[in-house]
C-alpha cells in the first residue's frame, strides 16, 4: 500500500487544545489502561535514569582511551540501546540558538504554523499525527519534520521562514549533528569488530545517508495520566541524536519490562540505536522501545535527529556478523519499504522489526 496524500481526519494541533483551556482530554487521546503511564513512572522520585553516560573525548585520544570509549558504547548498545554523550563537539551556543528559534516558531498563533501543515506523502512540515489509521487513538504532541540530507531531497522552502534565523540555525545544527553521527558510526563499526567505515558504507556512504529532524512539541496536558506524548515505539532508522529538555523530563526507555525515566544532563545528547542498526548488526545491538509522557504544568520541546541509511538499498545482517551459531535473524529490506510501515500504522512498539525476523 502506498502512503495516502492526505490524513483520514481533520488534524487538530494539540497545542491549540491546550491553549483553548480544555480541562479534559478528548476521548481520541485517551489510551487504553495498559498503555497509560503508570503511577510508578509518573512519580518523579522513582525510576530515574541510569542510562550510561559516555565521554566522547575518549574517541579522539590515544588508542587505549579510544578502545575504552568504544567498549562503553558497545555495552550500552547491547544492554540499553540508549546512552548519553558528553564532549560531543556540538557547540552549546548553537544548541541554545536552536532551542530559542524553535520555541519562537511554536509560540506563534496556530494559523502561522498550519501554513506548513504536512501530509503523509512526505511528512515534511507541521503535523500532529504519525499514522494514517482512521479512528486511531492519537498522541498528545505536535511536531515539525524536515529533511536535512541528502541534498537531493532537501527542500528549504518547507522549513520555517519565521523566526528569520530558523533556517540558518537549523542548517548549522544539522551539519554539526551529522558530523557527530559520522564519529559515532565509526565507533559503532569498530566496536562491532568491523572496519571503521563499514557501517557508513552499508548506509550508502556520505552522499547516500539520510538525515531528518523532528522537532517535537508536547503541550501541557490537563490529564497527563490518561495519555502519552508519543506512544511506545522503536526508531526505524540508524541512530537518533536526541536533544531533550534538561528541565522537563518526559522520555522513558523500556528496560527489563519496566519504564525508566531519563534525566538528561545539561549539555548532553541522548543517542539511541534504531531498527536498521539492530538489523545490520544481526541483533547484537538493540533498538529499544521508548515513549514520552506529558506533564500537567510544563510543556516540553525535544529535537530528534534521525540518521538513516539510504532509502533504496536492500539491507540485511552484515555477512561478518552472521555465523554458524548465529544465523541471519532478519530478512533484507530497503529502508524506504521499512519506513512505510510506521508511516501507515503509527508508532507500534517493535512490531515492524519482528515482522521481518526469520523464524528460526
Ligand atoms: C522520537 C522520540 C523522544 C522525545 O521523536 O522518536 O522518541 O523525548 N522522541 O521527544
Ligand atoms: Ni523515538
Coordinates of C-alpha atoms and ligand atoms in Angstrom, one line a residue:
X1 CA 0.0 0.0 0.0
X2 CA 1.2 3.5 -0.8
X3 CA 1.1 6.3 1.7
X4 CA -2.1 8.4 1.1
X5 CA -1.7 12.0 0.1
X6 CA -3.9 13.3 2.9
X7 CA -4.9 12.5 6.5
X8 CA -8.0 10.4 7.2
X9 CA -9.5 13.0 9.6
X10 CA -9.0 16.8 10.0
X11 CA -5.9 17.4 12.1
X12 CA -6.2 19.4 15.3
X13 CA -2.9 20.8 16.7
X14 CA -2.7 19.6 20.3
X15 CA -1.2 22.9 21.3
X16 CA -4.5 24.6 20.2
X17 CA -6.5 22.3 22.5
X18 CA -4.3 23.2 25.4
X19 CA -4.5 26.9 24.6
X20 CA -8.3 26.7 24.4
X21 CA -8.2 25.9 28.1
X22 CA -9.8 22.4 27.9
X23 CA -9.7 20.7 31.3
X24 CA -10.5 17.2 29.9
X25 CA -8.5 15.2 27.4
X26 CA -10.8 14.4 24.4
X27 CA -11.6 10.7 24.0
X28 CA -9.4 10.2 20.9
X29 CA -6.3 10.9 23.1
X30 CA -7.2 8.6 25.9
X31 CA -5.0 5.4 25.9
X32 CA -6.3 2.0 27.0
X33 CA -5.4 1.4 30.7
X34 CA -2.5 -0.9 29.8
X35 CA -0.7 1.8 27.9
X36 CA -1.2 4.7 30.3
X37 CA 1.8 5.9 32.2
X38 CA 1.7 4.0 35.5
X39 CA 1.7 5.9 38.8
X40 CA 5.1 4.5 39.4
X41 CA 6.7 6.1 36.4
X42 CA 4.9 9.4 37.0
X43 CA 6.5 9.6 40.4
X44 CA 9.5 11.8 39.8
X45 CA 11.4 10.3 42.6
X46 CA 11.4 6.8 41.2
X47 CA 12.7 5.2 38.1
X48 CA 15.2 7.9 37.5
X49 CA 17.5 7.2 34.6
X50 CA 20.7 5.4 34.8
X51 CA 21.3 5.1 31.0
X52 CA 25.1 5.1 30.6
X53 CA 26.9 8.4 30.2
X54 CA 29.8 8.3 27.8
X55 CA 32.6 10.9 27.4
X56 CA 33.2 11.0 23.6
X57 CA 36.5 12.9 24.2
X58 CA 38.0 9.4 24.5
X59 CA 37.4 8.8 20.8
X60 CA 39.9 11.4 19.8
X61 CA 42.6 10.5 22.3
X62 CA 45.1 7.6 22.1
X63 CA 44.3 4.0 21.1
X64 CA 43.8 2.8 24.7
X65 CA 41.3 5.6 25.5
X66 CA 39.5 5.1 22.2
X67 CA 39.2 1.4 22.9
X68 CA 37.8 2.1 26.3
X69 CA 35.2 4.5 25.0
X70 CA 34.2 2.0 22.3
X71 CA 33.8 -0.7 24.9
X72 CA 31.4 1.6 26.8
X73 CA 29.5 2.3 23.7
X74 CA 29.3 -1.4 22.8
X75 CA 28.0 -2.3 26.3
X76 CA 25.4 0.5 26.2
X77 CA 24.1 -0.6 22.7
X78 CA 23.8 -4.2 23.9
X79 CA 22.2 -3.5 27.3
X80 CA 20.2 -0.4 26.8
X81 CA 20.1 0.7 23.2
X82 CA 20.4 4.2 24.7
X83 CA 23.2 6.3 26.1
X84 CA 24.0 10.0 26.8
X85 CA 27.1 11.6 25.3
X86 CA 29.2 14.4 26.7
X87 CA 32.0 16.2 24.9
X88 CA 30.2 15.5 21.7
X89 CA 31.6 18.5 19.8
X90 CA 28.4 20.3 19.0
X91 CA 28.6 23.9 20.2
X92 CA 26.3 24.7 23.2
X93 CA 25.7 28.1 21.9
X94 CA 24.2 26.6 18.7
X95 CA 22.1 24.3 20.9
X96 CA 20.7 27.3 22.7
X97 CA 20.0 29.2 19.5
X98 CA 18.2 26.1 18.1
X99 CA 16.0 25.9 21.2
X100 CA 15.3 29.7 21.1
X101 CA 14.4 29.7 17.4
X102 CA 12.1 26.7 17.6
X103 CA 10.4 27.9 20.7
X104 CA 9.6 31.1 18.8
X105 CA 8.2 29.0 16.0
X106 CA 5.8 27.1 18.2
X107 CA 4.9 30.2 20.1
X108 CA 3.2 31.6 17.0
X109 CA -0.6 31.6 16.5
X110 CA -2.0 28.3 15.1
X111 CA -2.6 29.7 11.6
X112 CA 1.1 30.7 11.2
X113 CA 2.0 27.1 11.9
X114 CA -0.7 25.4 9.9
X115 CA 0.6 27.3 6.9
X116 CA 3.2 24.5 7.0
X117 CA 0.7 21.7 7.6
X118 CA 2.1 18.4 6.4
X119 CA 0.7 15.4 4.6
X120 CA 1.5 11.6 4.9
X121 CA 3.1 11.7 1.5
X122 CA 6.4 13.0 2.8
X123 CA 5.6 14.2 6.4
X124 CA 7.6 17.4 5.8
X125 CA 6.2 20.3 7.8
X126 CA 4.0 20.9 10.8
X127 CA 1.9 17.9 12.0
X128 CA 0.1 16.3 14.8
X129 CA -0.1 12.6 13.9
X130 CA 2.2 9.9 12.7
X131 CA -0.1 7.1 11.4
X132 CA -2.9 7.3 8.9
X133 CA -5.2 4.8 10.6
X134 CA -8.7 6.2 10.6
X135 CA -10.1 6.4 14.2
X136 CA -6.6 5.8 15.8
X137 CA -6.0 7.0 19.3
X138 CA -3.7 9.9 19.0
X139 CA -0.7 11.1 20.9
X140 CA -0.5 14.4 22.9
X141 CA 2.1 16.1 20.8
X142 CA 2.7 18.2 17.7
X143 CA 5.9 18.3 15.6
X144 CA 7.8 19.8 12.7
X145 CA 9.5 17.3 10.4
X146 CA 12.1 18.3 7.9
X147 CA 14.6 16.6 5.6
X148 CA 18.2 17.8 6.2
X149 CA 20.1 15.4 3.9
X150 CA 20.6 14.1 1.2
X151 CA 20.8 17.4 -0.7
X152 CA 18.6 16.0 -3.4
X153 CA 15.7 15.5 -1.1
X154 CA 16.2 18.7 0.9
X155 CA 13.7 21.5 0.3
X156 CA 14.4 24.5 2.5
X157 CA 11.2 26.2 1.4
X158 CA 9.5 23.7 3.6
X159 CA 11.5 24.8 6.6
X160 CA 10.0 27.6 8.7
X161 CA 10.7 31.1 7.4
X162 CA 10.0 32.5 10.9
X163 CA 11.8 33.3 13.1
X164 CA 14.2 34.8 10.5
X165 CA 17.2 32.9 11.8
X166 CA 15.5 29.5 12.0
X167 CA 16.7 28.1 8.6
X168 CA 20.2 29.1 9.1
X169 CA 20.4 27.8 12.7
X170 CA 18.8 24.5 11.7
X171 CA 21.3 24.2 8.8
X172 CA 24.2 24.8 11.2
X173 CA 22.8 22.4 13.8
X174 CA 22.2 19.7 11.2
X175 CA 25.7 20.0 9.9
X176 CA 27.2 19.6 13.4
X177 CA 24.9 16.7 14.3
X178 CA 25.8 14.9 11.0
X179 CA 29.5 15.2 11.9
X180 CA 28.7 13.7 15.4
X181 CA 26.8 10.9 13.7
X182 CA 29.8 10.2 11.5
X183 CA 32.1 9.8 14.5
X184 CA 29.5 7.6 16.2
X185 CA 29.1 5.4 13.1
X186 CA 32.9 4.8 13.1
X187 CA 32.9 3.9 16.8
X188 CA 29.9 1.6 16.4
X189 CA 31.5 0.0 13.4
X190 CA 34.8 -0.8 15.2
X191 CA 33.0 -1.8 18.4
X192 CA 31.3 -4.5 16.3
X193 CA 34.6 -5.8 15.1
X194 CA 34.2 -4.3 11.6
X195 CA 36.4 -1.9 9.7
X196 CA 36.0 1.8 10.7
X197 CA 34.0 2.7 7.6
X198 CA 31.9 -0.5 7.3
X199 CA 28.6 0.8 8.7
X200 CA 28.8 4.1 6.8
X201 CA 29.3 2.2 3.6
X202 CA 26.4 -0.1 4.4
X203 CA 24.3 3.0 4.9
X204 CA 25.1 4.1 1.4
X205 CA 28.2 6.3 2.0
X206 CA 28.4 10.0 2.9
X207 CA 26.3 11.2 -0.1
X208 CA 23.7 8.5 0.4
X209 CA 22.8 8.6 4.1
X210 CA 19.6 10.3 5.1
X211 CA 19.2 12.9 7.9
X212 CA 15.8 14.1 9.1
X213 CA 14.9 16.3 12.0
X214 CA 11.7 16.1 14.0
X215 CA 11.2 18.9 16.5
X216 CA 8.6 17.6 19.0
X217 CA 6.4 19.9 20.9
X218 CA 4.5 18.4 23.8
X219 CA 1.9 20.9 25.2
X220 CA 0.8 20.9 28.8
X221 CA -1.9 18.2 29.4
X222 CA -4.8 18.5 31.9
X223 CA -5.0 14.8 32.4
X224 CA -1.5 13.5 31.8
X225 CA -2.1 10.2 33.5
X226 CA -4.5 9.2 30.6
X227 CA -2.4 9.8 27.6
X228 CA 1.1 9.8 26.1
X229 CA 3.1 12.5 24.2
X230 CA 4.5 9.7 22.0
X231 CA 3.4 6.1 22.1
X232 CA 5.8 3.3 22.6
X233 CA 8.0 2.7 19.5
X234 CA 11.5 2.0 18.4
X235 CA 13.1 4.4 15.9
X236 CA 13.0 2.8 12.4
X237 CA 16.3 4.2 11.2
X238 CA 20.0 4.1 12.1
X239 CA 20.9 6.2 15.0
X240 CA 18.9 9.0 16.7
X241 CA 20.5 12.0 18.3
X242 CA 18.0 13.5 20.8
X243 CA 18.3 16.9 22.3
X244 CA 15.9 16.8 25.2
X245 CA 14.8 19.3 27.7
X246 CA 17.0 19.2 30.9
X247 CA 14.3 20.8 33.0
X248 CA 11.2 18.9 31.9
X249 CA 11.5 15.1 31.9
X250 CA 9.4 13.0 29.6
X251 CA 11.3 10.4 27.8
X252 CA 11.0 6.8 29.1
X253 CA 13.0 3.8 28.0
X254 CA 12.0 0.2 28.3
X255 CA 14.4 -1.8 30.4
X256 CA 13.7 -5.4 31.5
X257 CA 10.0 -4.8 31.2
X258 CA 10.0 -1.5 33.2
X259 CA 9.7 2.1 32.0
X260 CA 12.8 4.1 33.1
X261 CA 12.5 7.9 33.1
X262 CA 15.6 9.5 31.5
X263 CA 17.1 12.5 33.2
X264 CA 19.2 14.3 30.5
X265 CA 22.3 16.0 31.9
X266 CA 22.8 19.6 30.8
X267 CA 24.7 19.9 27.6
X268 CA 24.4 16.2 26.7
X269 CA 22.7 14.5 23.8
X270 CA 20.8 11.2 24.1
X271 CA 21.8 8.7 21.5
X272 CA 19.8 5.6 20.6
X273 CA 20.1 2.7 18.2
X274 CA 17.4 2.3 15.6
X275 CA 16.0 -0.8 13.9
X276 CA 18.4 -0.6 10.9
X277 CA 21.4 -1.0 13.3
X278 CA 19.7 -3.9 15.1
X279 CA 19.2 -5.4 11.6
X280 CA 22.7 -4.8 10.2
X281 CA 24.3 -6.0 13.5
X282 CA 22.2 -9.1 13.3
X283 CA 20.7 -8.4 16.7
X284 CA 23.9 -7.6 18.5
X285 CA 22.9 -4.0 19.1
X286 CA 19.4 -3.3 20.2
X287 CA 16.9 -0.8 19.2
X288 CA 14.9 -0.3 22.3
X289 CA 11.3 0.8 22.8
X290 CA 10.7 4.2 24.3
X291 CA 7.8 6.6 24.8
X292 CA 7.1 10.1 26.0
X293 CA 4.9 11.0 29.0
X294 CA 3.4 14.5 29.3
X295 CA 3.0 16.9 32.1
X296 CA 0.1 19.0 33.5
X297 CA 2.2 22.1 34.2
X298 CA 5.1 22.2 31.8
X299 CA 5.3 22.0 28.0
X300 CA 8.4 20.3 26.5
X301 CA 10.3 20.6 23.3
X302 CA 12.8 17.9 22.0
X303 CA 14.8 17.6 18.8
X304 CA 15.2 14.2 17.3
X305 CA 17.7 13.9 14.5
X306 CA 17.4 10.6 12.6
X307 CA 20.4 9.4 10.8
X308 CA 19.3 6.8 8.3
X309 CA 20.6 4.5 5.6
X310 CA 19.9 5.5 2.0
X311 CA 16.3 4.6 1.2
X312 CA 16.7 2.3 -1.8
X313 CA 19.4 -0.2 -0.6
X314 CA 18.4 -3.6 0.4
X315 CA 19.8 -4.0 3.9
X316 CA 20.2 -7.2 5.9
X317 CA 22.5 -8.6 8.6
X318 CA 26.2 -7.9 7.6
X319 CA 27.9 -11.1 6.5
X320 CA 30.7 -10.6 9.1
X321 CA 28.1 -10.9 11.8
X322 CA 26.3 -14.0 10.5
X323 CA 27.9 -17.1 11.9
X324 CA 27.0 -20.8 12.2
X325 CA 25.8 -20.3 15.7
X326 CA 24.2 -17.0 14.9
X327 CA 22.3 -17.3 11.6
X328 CA 20.8 -14.2 9.9
X329 CA 18.0 -13.1 12.2
X330 CA 16.3 -10.7 9.6
X331 CA 15.3 -10.7 6.0
X332 CA 16.7 -8.0 3.8
X333 CA 14.5 -5.0 3.0
X334 CA 15.0 -1.4 1.9
X335 CA 14.7 1.4 4.4
X336 CA 12.0 3.1 2.2
X337 CA 9.9 -0.1 2.4
X338 CA 10.5 -0.4 6.1
X339 CA 9.6 3.1 7.0
X340 CA 6.4 2.9 5.1
X341 CA 5.0 0.6 7.8
X342 CA 5.5 3.1 10.5
X343 CA 4.1 5.9 8.4
X344 CA 1.0 3.9 7.7
X345 CA 0.4 2.4 11.1
X346 CA 1.9 5.0 13.5
X347 CA 4.1 4.1 16.5
X348 CA 3.5 0.4 17.5
X349 CA 6.3 -0.8 19.7
X350 CA 8.6 -3.2 17.8
X351 CA 6.1 -4.9 15.7
X352 CA 7.7 -3.9 12.4
X353 CA 11.1 -5.4 13.1
X354 CA 9.5 -8.5 14.5
X355 CA 7.6 -8.9 11.2
X356 CA 10.8 -9.4 9.2
X357 CA 12.5 -11.7 11.7
X358 CA 13.2 -15.1 10.2
X359 CA 11.5 -17.9 12.1
X360 CA 14.5 -19.7 13.5
Ligands
LIG1 C1 11.2 10.4 18.7 C2 11.4 10.3 20.2 C3 11.6 11.3 22.3 C4 11.4 12.6 23.0 O1 11.0 11.6 18.3 O2 11.3 9.4 18.0 O3 11.5 9.2 20.7 O4 11.8 12.8 24.1 N1 11.4 11.4 20.9 O5 10.7 13.5 22.4
LIG2 NI1 11.9 7.7 19.1

